[in-house]
mmCIF file of C-alpha atoms in Angstrom:
data_model
loop_
_atom_site.group_PDB
_atom_site.id
_atom_site.type_symbol
_atom_site.label_atom_id
_atom_site.label_comp_id
_atom_site.label_asym_id
_atom_site.label_seq_id
_atom_site.Cartn_x
_atom_site.Cartn_y
_atom_site.Cartn_z
ATOM 1 C CA MET L 29 -19.624 5.185 11.016
ATOM 2 C CA GLU L 30 -21.691 5.683 13.962
ATOM 3 C CA PRO L 31 -20.011 9.006 14.859
ATOM 4 C CA LEU L 32 -20.779 10.277 11.387
ATOM 5 C CA ILE L 33 -24.243 9.185 11.726
ATOM 6 C CA ASP L 34 -24.740 10.869 15.021
ATOM 7 C CA ARG L 35 -23.202 14.043 13.418
ATOM 8 C CA ALA L 36 -25.636 13.940 10.364
ATOM 9 C CA ARG L 37 -28.452 13.660 12.865
ATOM 10 C CA ALA L 38 -27.520 16.745 14.695
ATOM 11 C CA PHE L 39 -26.414 18.695 11.694
ATOM 12 C CA PRO L 40 -29.502 20.906 11.516
ATOM 13 C CA GLN L 41 -28.806 22.157 15.280
ATOM 14 C CA ARG L 42 -24.962 22.158 14.957
ATOM 15 C CA ALA L 43 -23.206 25.420 14.514
ATOM 16 C CA GLY L 44 -26.368 27.728 14.690
ATOM 17 C CA LEU L 45 -27.920 25.883 11.419
ATOM 18 C CA ALA L 46 -31.360 25.902 12.812
ATOM 19 C CA GLY L 47 -32.743 26.001 9.319
ATOM 20 C CA ARG L 48 -32.884 29.764 8.305
ATOM 21 C CA GLU L 49 -29.387 29.840 7.213
ATOM 22 C CA LEU L 50 -29.952 26.914 4.919
ATOM 23 C CA THR L 51 -33.286 28.040 3.726
ATOM 24 C CA GLY L 52 -31.783 30.365 1.035
ATOM 25 C CA LEU L 53 -29.938 27.390 -0.523
ATOM 26 C CA ALA L 54 -33.214 25.708 -1.658
ATOM 27 C CA ALA L 55 -33.793 28.549 -4.119
ATOM 28 C CA GLY L 56 -30.693 27.452 -6.193
ATOM 29 C CA GLN L 57 -26.960 27.717 -6.285
ATOM 30 C CA SER L 58 -24.420 30.331 -7.269
ATOM 31 C CA PRO L 59 -21.032 29.022 -6.317
ATOM 32 C CA GLN L 60 -17.979 31.208 -6.176
ATOM 33 C CA ALA L 61 -15.507 28.733 -7.808
ATOM 34 C CA LEU L 62 -15.326 25.130 -9.176
ATOM 35 C CA PHE L 63 -12.788 23.449 -6.811
ATOM 36 C CA ILE L 64 -11.201 20.377 -8.501
ATOM 37 C CA THR L 65 -9.045 18.186 -6.089
ATOM 38 C CA CYS L 66 -8.359 14.739 -5.055
ATOM 39 C CA SER L 67 -10.625 12.232 -3.510
ATOM 40 C CA ASP L 68 -7.994 11.832 -0.577
ATOM 41 C CA SER L 69 -10.014 12.152 2.557
ATOM 42 C CA ARG L 70 -7.328 14.225 4.151
ATOM 43 C CA VAL L 71 -7.946 17.076 1.777
ATOM 44 C CA VAL L 72 -11.231 18.955 2.674
ATOM 45 C CA PRO L 73 -12.003 22.034 0.471
ATOM 46 C CA SER L 74 -14.450 23.638 2.852
ATOM 47 C CA LEU L 75 -12.045 23.252 5.734
ATOM 48 C CA ILE L 76 -9.070 24.700 3.838
ATOM 49 C CA THR L 77 -10.936 27.564 2.322
ATOM 50 C CA GLY L 78 -13.564 28.322 4.977
ATOM 51 C CA ALA L 79 -16.217 27.911 2.501
ATOM 52 C CA ASP L 80 -19.970 27.789 3.523
ATOM 53 C CA PRO L 81 -22.532 25.642 1.969
ATOM 54 C CA GLY L 82 -23.102 26.971 -1.604
ATOM 55 C CA ASP L 83 -19.713 28.644 -1.981
ATOM 56 C CA LEU L 84 -17.927 25.710 -3.698
ATOM 57 C CA PHE L 85 -19.048 23.452 -6.602
ATOM 58 C CA GLU L 86 -16.644 20.640 -6.064
ATOM 59 C CA LEU L 87 -15.082 17.901 -8.361
ATOM 60 C CA ARG L 88 -13.200 15.246 -6.607
ATOM 61 C CA THR L 89 -11.122 12.709 -8.516
ATOM 62 C CA ALA L 90 -8.372 10.343 -7.800
ATOM 63 C CA GLY L 91 -5.284 12.494 -8.108
ATOM 64 C CA ASN L 92 -7.410 15.524 -9.256
ATOM 65 C CA ILE L 93 -7.256 14.169 -12.797
ATOM 66 C CA VAL L 94 -8.987 16.443 -15.373
ATOM 67 C CA PRO L 95 -9.734 14.079 -18.385
ATOM 68 C CA ALA L 96 -9.359 15.749 -21.890
ATOM 69 C CA TYR L 97 -12.679 17.124 -23.337
ATOM 70 C CA HIS L 98 -14.513 14.678 -25.477
ATOM 71 C CA ALA L 99 -18.261 15.782 -26.110
ATOM 72 C CA ASP L 100 -19.135 12.594 -27.493
ATOM 73 C CA ALA L 101 -17.440 10.613 -24.763
ATOM 74 C CA ALA L 102 -18.465 12.534 -21.901
ATOM 75 C CA SER L 103 -17.628 11.362 -18.282
ATOM 76 C CA GLY L 104 -19.021 12.525 -14.967
ATOM 77 C CA GLU L 105 -15.921 14.699 -14.585
ATOM 78 C CA THR L 106 -16.460 16.553 -17.970
ATOM 79 C CA ALA L 107 -19.974 16.977 -17.227
ATOM 80 C CA THR L 108 -19.359 18.528 -13.853
ATOM 81 C CA ILE L 109 -16.744 20.966 -15.418
ATOM 82 C CA GLU L 110 -19.056 21.909 -18.305
ATOM 83 C CA TYR L 111 -22.024 22.445 -15.824
ATOM 84 C CA ALA L 112 -20.031 24.533 -13.562
ATOM 85 C CA VAL L 113 -18.920 26.760 -16.393
ATOM 86 C CA ASP L 114 -21.575 26.630 -18.929
ATOM 87 C CA VAL L 115 -24.736 26.669 -16.688
ATOM 88 C CA LEU L 116 -23.772 27.879 -13.142
ATOM 89 C CA GLY L 117 -21.103 30.499 -14.729
ATOM 90 C CA VAL L 118 -18.499 30.041 -12.147
ATOM 91 C CA ARG L 119 -15.685 32.604 -12.709
ATOM 92 C CA ASP L 120 -13.027 30.801 -10.800
ATOM 93 C CA ILE L 121 -11.645 27.293 -11.288
ATOM 94 C CA VAL L 122 -9.083 25.933 -8.529
ATOM 95 C CA VAL L 123 -7.166 22.852 -9.305
ATOM 96 C CA CYS L 124 -5.750 21.933 -5.799
ATOM 97 C CA GLY L 125 -3.044 19.121 -5.751
ATOM 98 C CA HIS L 126 -1.725 17.821 -2.526
ATOM 99 C CA SER L 127 1.417 16.542 -0.800
ATOM 100 C CA HIS L 128 1.771 12.755 -0.196
ATOM 101 C CA CYS L 129 -0.664 12.013 -3.048
ATOM 102 C CA GLY L 130 -0.857 8.313 -3.519
ATOM 103 C CA ALA L 131 -2.151 8.768 -7.267
ATOM 104 C CA VAL L 132 0.734 10.883 -8.350
ATOM 105 C CA GLY L 133 3.131 8.998 -6.298
ATOM 106 C CA ALA L 134 1.675 5.859 -8.041
ATOM 107 C CA VAL L 135 2.385 7.367 -11.451
ATOM 108 C CA VAL L 136 5.733 8.697 -10.667
ATOM 109 C CA ARG L 137 6.988 5.364 -9.289
ATOM 110 C CA GLY L 138 5.300 3.171 -11.672
ATOM 111 C CA ASP L 139 3.676 1.026 -9.182
ATOM 112 C CA ASP L 140 1.921 -2.191 -9.848
ATOM 113 C CA LEU L 141 -1.625 -1.658 -9.893
ATOM 114 C CA SER L 142 -2.908 -4.859 -11.302
ATOM 115 C CA THR L 143 -5.086 -5.634 -8.459
ATOM 116 C CA ALA L 144 -6.715 -2.294 -8.982
ATOM 117 C CA PRO L 145 -7.338 -2.363 -12.743
ATOM 118 C CA ALA L 146 -9.914 0.681 -12.728
ATOM 119 C CA VAL L 147 -7.414 2.810 -10.712
ATOM 120 C CA ARG L 148 -4.753 1.624 -13.284
ATOM 121 C CA ALA L 149 -6.900 2.709 -16.233
ATOM 122 C CA TRP L 150 -7.809 6.025 -14.697
ATOM 123 C CA LEU L 151 -4.051 6.942 -13.951
ATOM 124 C CA ARG L 152 -3.253 6.594 -17.637
ATOM 125 C CA HIS L 153 -4.807 9.995 -17.818
ATOM 126 C CA ALA L 154 -1.821 11.407 -16.065
ATOM 127 C CA ASP L 155 1.469 11.508 -18.173
ATOM 128 C CA PRO L 156 4.512 10.319 -16.202
ATOM 129 C CA GLY L 157 6.653 12.263 -18.588
ATOM 130 C CA GLU L 158 4.878 15.535 -17.343
ATOM 131 C CA LEU L 159 5.285 14.625 -13.492
ATOM 132 C CA ARG L 160 8.978 13.181 -13.133
ATOM 133 C CA THR L 161 12.064 15.172 -13.814
ATOM 134 C CA ASP L 162 14.636 12.834 -12.003
ATOM 135 C CA GLU L 163 14.872 9.926 -9.671
ATOM 136 C CA ALA L 164 14.741 12.202 -6.489
ATOM 137 C CA ASP L 165 10.956 12.437 -7.493
ATOM 138 C CA VAL L 166 10.599 8.702 -6.806
ATOM 139 C CA PHE L 167 11.967 8.791 -3.465
ATOM 140 C CA ASP L 168 10.211 11.971 -2.129
ATOM 141 C CA PRO L 169 7.437 10.981 0.046
ATOM 142 C CA THR L 170 5.531 14.394 -0.466
ATOM 143 C CA VAL L 171 5.887 14.140 -4.230
ATOM 144 C CA ALA L 172 5.773 17.835 -3.997
ATOM 145 C CA GLY L 173 7.191 18.538 -7.275
ATOM 146 C CA PRO L 174 5.291 15.967 -9.443
ATOM 147 C CA VAL L 175 2.106 17.099 -7.930
ATOM 148 C CA GLN L 176 2.692 20.602 -8.708
ATOM 149 C CA ARG L 177 3.631 19.898 -12.374
ATOM 150 C CA HIS L 178 0.493 17.664 -12.377
ATOM 151 C CA VAL L 179 -1.616 20.564 -11.398
ATOM 152 C CA LEU L 180 -0.264 22.646 -14.146
ATOM 153 C CA ALA L 181 -0.825 19.868 -16.682
ATOM 154 C CA GLN L 182 -4.631 19.675 -15.306
ATOM 155 C CA LEU L 183 -4.860 23.506 -16.021
ATOM 156 C CA GLU L 184 -3.663 23.032 -19.406
ATOM 157 C CA ARG L 185 -6.323 20.300 -19.952
ATOM 158 C CA LEU L 186 -9.058 22.719 -18.719
ATOM 159 C CA ARG L 187 -8.129 25.300 -21.372
ATOM 160 C CA GLY L 188 -9.121 22.728 -23.927
ATOM 161 C CA TYR L 189 -12.866 22.726 -22.588
ATOM 162 C CA PRO L 190 -14.741 24.919 -25.278
ATOM 163 C CA GLY L 191 -16.558 26.923 -22.526
ATOM 164 C CA ILE L 192 -13.603 27.557 -20.547
ATOM 165 C CA ALA L 193 -11.496 28.529 -23.718
ATOM 166 C CA ARG L 194 -14.134 30.919 -24.744
ATOM 167 C CA ARG L 195 -14.496 32.473 -21.332
ATOM 168 C CA LEU L 196 -10.662 32.864 -20.822
ATOM 169 C CA ILE L 197 -10.419 35.071 -23.947
ATOM 170 C CA ASP L 198 -12.789 37.550 -22.456
ATOM 171 C CA GLY L 199 -11.792 37.197 -18.855
ATOM 172 C CA ARG L 200 -14.967 35.617 -17.725
ATOM 173 C CA VAL L 201 -13.163 32.824 -16.113
ATOM 174 C CA ARG L 202 -9.720 32.568 -14.103
ATOM 175 C CA LEU L 203 -7.773 29.337 -13.526
ATOM 176 C CA HIS L 204 -5.816 28.870 -10.454
ATOM 177 C CA GLY L 205 -3.242 26.034 -9.422
ATOM 178 C CA TRP L 206 -2.990 25.318 -5.679
ATOM 179 C CA PHE L 207 -0.753 22.898 -3.754
ATOM 180 C CA TYR L 208 -1.940 21.905 -0.306
ATOM 181 C CA GLU L 209 0.690 20.562 2.166
ATOM 182 C CA ILE L 210 -1.225 17.784 4.333
ATOM 183 C CA HIS L 211 1.654 17.932 7.012
ATOM 184 C CA THR L 212 1.475 21.675 7.596
ATOM 185 C CA GLY L 213 -1.887 23.082 6.309
ATOM 186 C CA LEU L 214 0.062 25.455 4.125
ATOM 187 C CA VAL L 215 -1.626 26.280 0.650
ATOM 188 C CA LEU L 216 0.640 27.419 -2.249
ATOM 189 C CA ALA L 217 -0.778 29.033 -5.311
ATOM 190 C CA HIS L 218 1.076 28.850 -8.755
ATOM 191 C CA ARG L 219 2.297 32.366 -9.873
ATOM 192 C CA ALA L 220 2.945 32.537 -13.349
ATOM 193 C CA ASP L 221 5.033 35.539 -13.502
ATOM 194 C CA ALA L 222 7.578 33.716 -11.109
ATOM 195 C CA GLY L 223 7.015 30.070 -12.470
ATOM 196 C CA LEU L 224 6.572 28.843 -8.921
ATOM 197 C CA PHE L 225 4.286 27.636 -6.264
ATOM 198 C CA LEU L 226 4.173 30.364 -3.523
ATOM 199 C CA PRO L 227 2.148 30.769 -0.370
ATOM 200 C CA LEU L 228 -1.229 32.456 -0.785
#
């Protein structure tokens, strides 16, 4: 923890951020995109995209899961998505899955999560039938295929959010599915015309 504390203390002086670059952020935010990704510590949206403070409105969940929209049973995830779209007016939403995802791997393998009941309950939002196509998926440590199918399922869930559905009709918002390879740094994007995840 000490290295983190030391870097936090030095943050205003680090990388030329002597204050003036941050001053404008106090007036409000106008992020370019809502970036939904996994809580995994190896996935760092600003590092992957080169984003500056204020560029990304981030939502991180175990397995980058997007819960179905229910206005009367709102969650922090639902509220974050709604705020980004309906209040901040983000025009682009990225769902970024990643290789070696423990959450998706657990769903695909059917891991026993009895010692982590909250995790087990959360992962029920992911449908094993959507993720696994054959036994090879169970033994692939990168879980690339299941994660990519999972990203597409989350994009479909987002289409059920009223604010997003309205904006998709008139082109005010765009959805993007990404897959990040932890072991190479490569980012793939889903191409609807090809039905494949291809390098950006």
